[in-house]
Amino acid sequence: MIALSTAYILPCCIGGLWGDWWGGFVYAGIIRTFLVQQSTFCVNSIAHWLGDHTYDDRNSPRDHLFTALITLGEGYHNFHHEFPSDYRNAIVWYQYDPTKWMIWVWKQVGLAHNLKLFRRAEIEKGKLQQDQKKLDLTLAKLRSTNLQLLPVMEWSEYLDQVRKGRSWLTIAGLVYDVGTFVEEHPGGRSMIYSGIGKDATAMFHGGVYNHSNAAHQLLATMQVGIIRGGGEVEILKRHGKCGPPLK
Ligand SMILES: [Zn+2]
């Protein structure tokens, strides 16, 4: 009865003050109810579709200002699913979360108590892990090759390819085609040529020159294969079990 009175009868009466009973009923009663319901349903639709996975991307809830605006804060829904016991939806002061603000006000006047907050360190860890995941993904896209797709070859097969004229060298078990890079090599052609057909791991990692981070990134774009067993193992080589005998 209270619901019916406040939802429909009261708006009707207020409209009736200036003779518009139907206006009060339709606009402030029915259409308002429709809009409130639609905005509530947005928590289970738009909030699971639009925005960012701030804390976890294994499930669908997302954070977005637009959803927050029409759901009074529930739009920071990734947070809500990740830390459901926390009374907040948004934790940054400028994010729009009037539901949280109201609960806080009720607490000040004694109408709410024992408000739960998730541990700050856990929240930050969740966000950092997700940020890291996004960064890794961006990096993987930039490094056009995928290790899973590279062919695996024996050391002898690698040498065969070099004999056939390919400018391949290996570093830490991976085969790189440096053919198109030889002329651009800042350390000079002869230096990079000296690594072709060899295991250049030590050379690349400081034996000759300790290459920069950018060089590592650039090198990653030249991957063409993986050596079975990880490369030319010096001790096996000495016993004649791997690659050509020592000169
Ligand atoms: Zn949800």
Short mmCIF file of C-alpha atoms and ligand atoms in Angstrom, two decimals:
data_model
loop_
_atom_site.label_atom_id
_atom_site.label_comp_id
_atom_site.label_asym_id
_atom_site.label_seq_id
_atom_site.Cartn_x
_atom_site.Cartn_y
_atom_site.Cartn_z
CA MET A 1 0.00 0.00 0.00
CA ILE A 2 2.86 2.39 0.89
CA ALA A 3 4.53 1.49 -2.44
CA LEU A 4 1.36 2.11 -4.44
CA SER A 5 0.69 5.39 -2.64
CA THR A 6 4.16 6.83 -3.13
CA ALA A 7 4.67 5.43 -6.64
CA TYR A 8 1.32 6.32 -8.23
CA ILE A 9 -1.24 7.98 -5.96
CA LEU A 10 1.05 10.72 -4.65
CA PRO A 11 2.29 11.77 -8.16
CA CYS A 12 -1.36 11.76 -9.29
CA CYS A 13 -2.35 14.08 -6.46
CA ILE A 14 0.58 16.44 -7.05
CA GLY A 15 -0.39 16.70 -10.76
CA GLY A 16 -3.95 17.26 -9.58
CA LEU A 17 -2.83 20.45 -7.78
CA TRP A 18 -2.90 22.17 -11.18
CA GLY A 19 -5.58 19.92 -12.63
CA ASP A 20 -3.30 17.45 -14.45
CA TRP A 21 -4.12 14.16 -12.71
CA TRP A 22 -3.30 12.04 -15.78
CA GLY A 23 0.01 13.88 -16.33
CA GLY A 24 1.06 13.05 -12.78
CA PHE A 25 0.04 9.42 -13.22
CA VAL A 26 1.64 8.85 -16.65
CA TYR A 27 4.86 10.91 -16.40
CA ALA A 28 5.68 10.81 -12.69
CA GLY A 29 4.11 7.36 -12.19
CA ILE A 30 4.32 4.95 -15.13
CA ILE A 31 7.15 6.44 -17.21
CA ARG A 32 9.28 7.05 -14.13
CA THR A 33 8.78 3.43 -13.00
CA PHE A 34 9.77 2.26 -16.49
CA LEU A 35 12.96 4.38 -16.47
CA VAL A 36 13.98 3.33 -12.97
CA GLN A 37 13.54 -0.33 -13.89
CA GLN A 38 15.51 0.06 -17.11
CA SER A 39 18.37 1.79 -15.31
CA THR A 40 18.38 -0.98 -12.69
CA PHE A 41 18.51 -3.67 -15.39
CA CYS A 42 21.53 -1.88 -16.87
CA VAL A 43 23.54 -3.27 -13.96
CA ASN A 44 23.10 -6.74 -15.45
CA SER A 45 23.45 -5.71 -19.09
CA ILE A 46 25.54 -2.62 -19.92
CA ALA A 47 27.65 -3.00 -16.77
CA HIS A 48 28.73 -6.41 -18.08
CA TRP A 49 29.51 -5.14 -21.56
CA LEU A 50 30.80 -1.56 -21.61
CA GLY A 51 34.08 -0.32 -20.12
CA ASP A 52 37.31 -1.58 -18.62
CA HIS A 53 38.33 -4.69 -16.75
CA THR A 54 40.12 -2.74 -14.04
CA TYR A 55 40.76 -5.55 -11.57
CA ASP A 56 40.07 -8.84 -13.35
CA ASP A 57 39.18 -9.83 -16.91
CA ARG A 58 38.19 -13.43 -16.34
CA ASN A 59 34.53 -12.44 -16.04
CA SER A 60 32.36 -9.94 -17.85
CA PRO A 61 31.74 -7.05 -15.37
CA ARG A 62 33.31 -3.76 -16.38
CA ASP A 63 33.84 -0.23 -15.10
CA HIS A 64 32.45 2.74 -17.03
CA LEU A 65 31.38 6.28 -16.16
CA PHE A 66 28.33 6.14 -18.46
CA THR A 67 26.90 3.09 -16.68
CA ALA A 68 27.74 4.71 -13.34
CA LEU A 69 25.74 7.81 -14.34
CA ILE A 70 22.58 5.87 -15.14
CA THR A 71 22.85 3.38 -12.25
CA LEU A 72 23.87 5.80 -9.49
CA GLY A 73 27.37 4.36 -9.21
CA GLU A 74 26.85 0.65 -9.94
CA GLY A 75 28.65 1.18 -13.24
CA TYR A 76 31.97 0.59 -11.51
CA HIS A 77 30.93 -2.99 -11.72
CA ASN A 78 34.27 -4.74 -12.13
CA PHE A 79 35.21 -3.51 -8.67
CA HIS A 80 31.86 -4.64 -7.26
CA HIS A 81 32.27 -8.20 -8.57
CA GLU A 82 35.90 -8.43 -7.54
CA PHE A 83 35.38 -7.11 -4.01
CA PRO A 84 31.66 -7.76 -3.36
CA SER A 85 31.83 -7.28 0.41
CA ASP A 86 33.04 -3.69 -0.04
CA TYR A 87 30.18 -1.18 0.30
CA ARG A 88 31.64 1.01 -2.44
CA ASN A 89 31.48 0.68 -6.23
CA ALA A 90 34.03 3.37 -6.96
CA ILE A 91 37.05 3.97 -4.78
CA VAL A 92 38.54 7.09 -6.37
CA TRP A 93 37.06 10.30 -4.94
CA TYR A 94 36.12 11.84 -8.30
CA GLN A 95 34.30 8.76 -9.61
CA TYR A 96 30.53 9.13 -9.65
CA ASP A 97 29.12 6.86 -6.96
CA PRO A 98 26.16 8.54 -5.20
CA THR A 99 25.08 5.18 -3.71
CA LYS A 100 28.34 5.06 -1.77
CA TRP A 101 27.97 8.72 -0.77
CA MET A 102 24.43 8.08 0.55
CA ILE A 103 25.52 5.04 2.56
CA TRP A 104 28.34 7.11 4.03
CA VAL A 105 25.88 9.89 4.97
CA TRP A 106 23.56 7.32 6.58
CA LYS A 107 26.48 6.06 8.59
CA GLN A 108 27.16 9.60 9.87
CA VAL A 109 23.57 9.92 11.10
CA GLY A 110 23.52 6.42 12.61
CA LEU A 111 21.33 4.69 10.03
CA ALA A 112 24.13 2.46 8.71
CA HIS A 113 27.01 0.84 10.54
CA ASN A 114 29.89 -1.57 10.19
CA LEU A 115 30.59 -0.58 6.57
CA LYS A 116 32.96 -3.10 5.00
CA LEU A 117 36.08 -2.08 3.11
CA PHE A 118 38.30 -4.55 1.29
CA ARG A 119 41.99 -4.41 2.18
CA ARG A 120 43.66 -1.65 0.22
CA ALA A 121 46.77 -3.70 -0.62
CA GLU A 122 44.62 -6.45 -2.19
CA ILE A 123 42.75 -3.91 -4.30
CA GLU A 124 45.99 -2.35 -5.49
CA LYS A 125 47.50 -5.76 -6.23
CA GLY A 126 44.47 -6.68 -8.33
CA LYS A 127 44.77 -3.49 -10.33
CA LEU A 128 48.52 -3.84 -10.84
CA GLN A 129 48.14 -7.44 -12.01
CA GLN A 130 45.52 -6.40 -14.52
CA ASP A 131 47.66 -3.46 -15.71
CA GLN A 132 50.58 -5.87 -16.13
CA LYS A 133 48.40 -8.20 -18.19
CA LYS A 134 47.39 -5.36 -20.50
CA LEU A 135 51.02 -4.27 -20.89
CA ASP A 136 52.11 -7.82 -21.69
CA LEU A 137 49.40 -8.06 -24.31
CA THR A 138 50.47 -4.80 -25.94
CA LEU A 139 54.08 -5.95 -25.91
CA ALA A 140 53.15 -9.31 -27.44
CA LYS A 141 51.34 -7.51 -30.25
CA LEU A 142 54.40 -5.34 -30.92
CA ARG A 143 56.62 -8.40 -30.99
CA SER A 144 54.95 -9.82 -34.07
CA THR A 145 56.26 -13.39 -33.59
CA ASN A 146 54.72 -16.02 -31.39
CA LEU A 147 57.10 -18.59 -29.90
CA GLN A 148 54.40 -21.28 -30.07
CA LEU A 149 54.32 -21.01 -33.85
CA LEU A 150 58.08 -21.14 -34.48
CA PRO A 151 59.48 -24.36 -35.99
CA VAL A 152 61.76 -26.48 -33.80
CA MET A 153 65.00 -27.58 -35.48
CA GLU A 154 68.11 -29.59 -34.66
CA TRP A 155 71.43 -27.82 -34.43
CA SER A 156 72.51 -29.62 -37.63
CA GLU A 157 69.43 -28.38 -39.49
CA TYR A 158 70.27 -24.86 -38.40
CA LEU A 159 73.81 -25.26 -39.77
CA ASP A 160 72.42 -26.67 -43.04
CA GLN A 161 70.36 -23.53 -43.49
CA VAL A 162 73.40 -21.36 -42.86
CA ARG A 163 75.38 -23.36 -45.45
CA LYS A 164 72.58 -22.73 -47.90
CA GLY A 165 73.23 -19.03 -47.47
CA ARG A 166 70.83 -17.93 -44.78
CA SER A 167 72.09 -15.27 -42.37
CA TRP A 168 70.94 -17.06 -39.26
CA LEU A 169 72.42 -16.97 -35.80
CA THR A 170 71.23 -18.37 -32.50
CA ILE A 171 70.91 -16.67 -29.15
CA ALA A 172 69.70 -18.52 -26.06
CA GLY A 173 68.17 -21.35 -28.05
CA LEU A 174 66.31 -19.18 -30.55
CA VAL A 175 67.22 -18.80 -34.21
CA TYR A 176 67.23 -15.31 -35.69
CA ASP A 177 67.36 -14.27 -39.32
CA VAL A 178 69.51 -11.14 -39.33
CA GLY A 179 69.87 -11.02 -43.12
CA THR A 180 67.99 -7.77 -43.61
CA PHE A 181 69.51 -6.23 -40.49
CA VAL A 182 73.20 -6.77 -41.25
CA GLU A 183 73.61 -3.42 -42.98
CA GLU A 184 71.80 -1.57 -40.20
CA HIS A 185 73.68 -3.17 -37.31
CA PRO A 186 75.09 -0.28 -35.24
CA GLY A 187 78.05 -2.44 -34.27
CA GLY A 188 79.00 -2.96 -37.91
CA ARG A 189 78.56 -5.74 -40.47
CA SER A 190 81.59 -7.78 -39.56
CA MET A 191 80.58 -8.03 -35.95
CA ILE A 192 77.16 -9.45 -36.74
CA TYR A 193 78.57 -11.68 -39.51
CA SER A 194 80.89 -13.26 -37.01
CA GLY A 195 77.84 -14.61 -35.15
CA ILE A 196 76.17 -16.23 -38.16
CA GLY A 197 76.16 -20.02 -37.99
CA LYS A 198 77.17 -19.91 -34.34
CA ASP A 199 75.68 -19.73 -30.91
CA ALA A 200 75.95 -15.99 -30.34
CA THR A 201 74.41 -16.01 -26.85
CA ALA A 202 77.54 -14.91 -25.03
CA MET A 203 78.43 -12.41 -27.75
CA PHE A 204 75.02 -10.77 -27.61
CA HIS A 205 74.73 -10.75 -23.83
CA GLY A 206 77.90 -8.89 -23.05
CA GLY A 207 80.68 -11.09 -24.41
CA VAL A 208 81.26 -8.56 -27.14
CA TYR A 209 78.71 -5.90 -26.33
CA ASN A 210 75.89 -5.78 -23.79
CA HIS A 211 72.96 -4.88 -26.01
CA SER A 212 70.30 -2.37 -25.02
CA ASN A 213 66.70 -3.09 -24.20
CA ALA A 214 65.72 -1.72 -27.63
CA ALA A 215 68.14 -4.16 -29.26
CA HIS A 216 66.50 -7.04 -27.40
CA GLN A 217 63.09 -5.91 -28.63
CA LEU A 218 64.31 -5.54 -32.19
CA LEU A 219 65.98 -8.93 -32.07
CA ALA A 220 62.69 -10.52 -31.00
CA THR A 221 61.12 -9.47 -34.30
CA MET A 222 63.67 -11.58 -36.21
CA GLN A 223 62.90 -14.96 -34.63
CA VAL A 224 62.57 -17.78 -37.16
CA GLY A 225 63.00 -20.95 -35.11
CA ILE A 226 63.88 -22.75 -31.91
CA ILE A 227 66.83 -25.11 -31.45
CA ARG A 228 65.84 -28.44 -29.96
CA GLY A 229 67.46 -28.74 -26.57
CA GLY A 230 68.15 -25.03 -26.36
CA GLY A 231 71.21 -24.55 -28.54
CA GLU A 232 74.77 -25.58 -28.91
CA VAL A 233 75.91 -26.85 -25.56
CA GLU A 234 79.61 -26.24 -25.19
CA ILE A 235 80.38 -29.36 -23.20
CA LEU A 236 78.62 -31.65 -25.71
CA LYS A 237 80.31 -29.88 -28.55
CA ARG A 238 83.69 -30.69 -27.04
CA HIS A 239 82.74 -34.35 -26.97
CA GLY A 240 81.67 -34.20 -30.58
CA LYS A 241 78.01 -34.83 -29.84
CA CYS A 242 76.65 -31.54 -31.03
CA GLY A 243 77.35 -29.59 -34.17
CA PRO A 244 80.64 -29.65 -36.05
CA PRO A 245 83.82 -30.71 -34.22
CA LEU A 246 85.92 -28.01 -32.61
CA LYS A 247 88.66 -26.64 -34.80
ZN ZN B 1 27.09 -8.02 -12.23
#
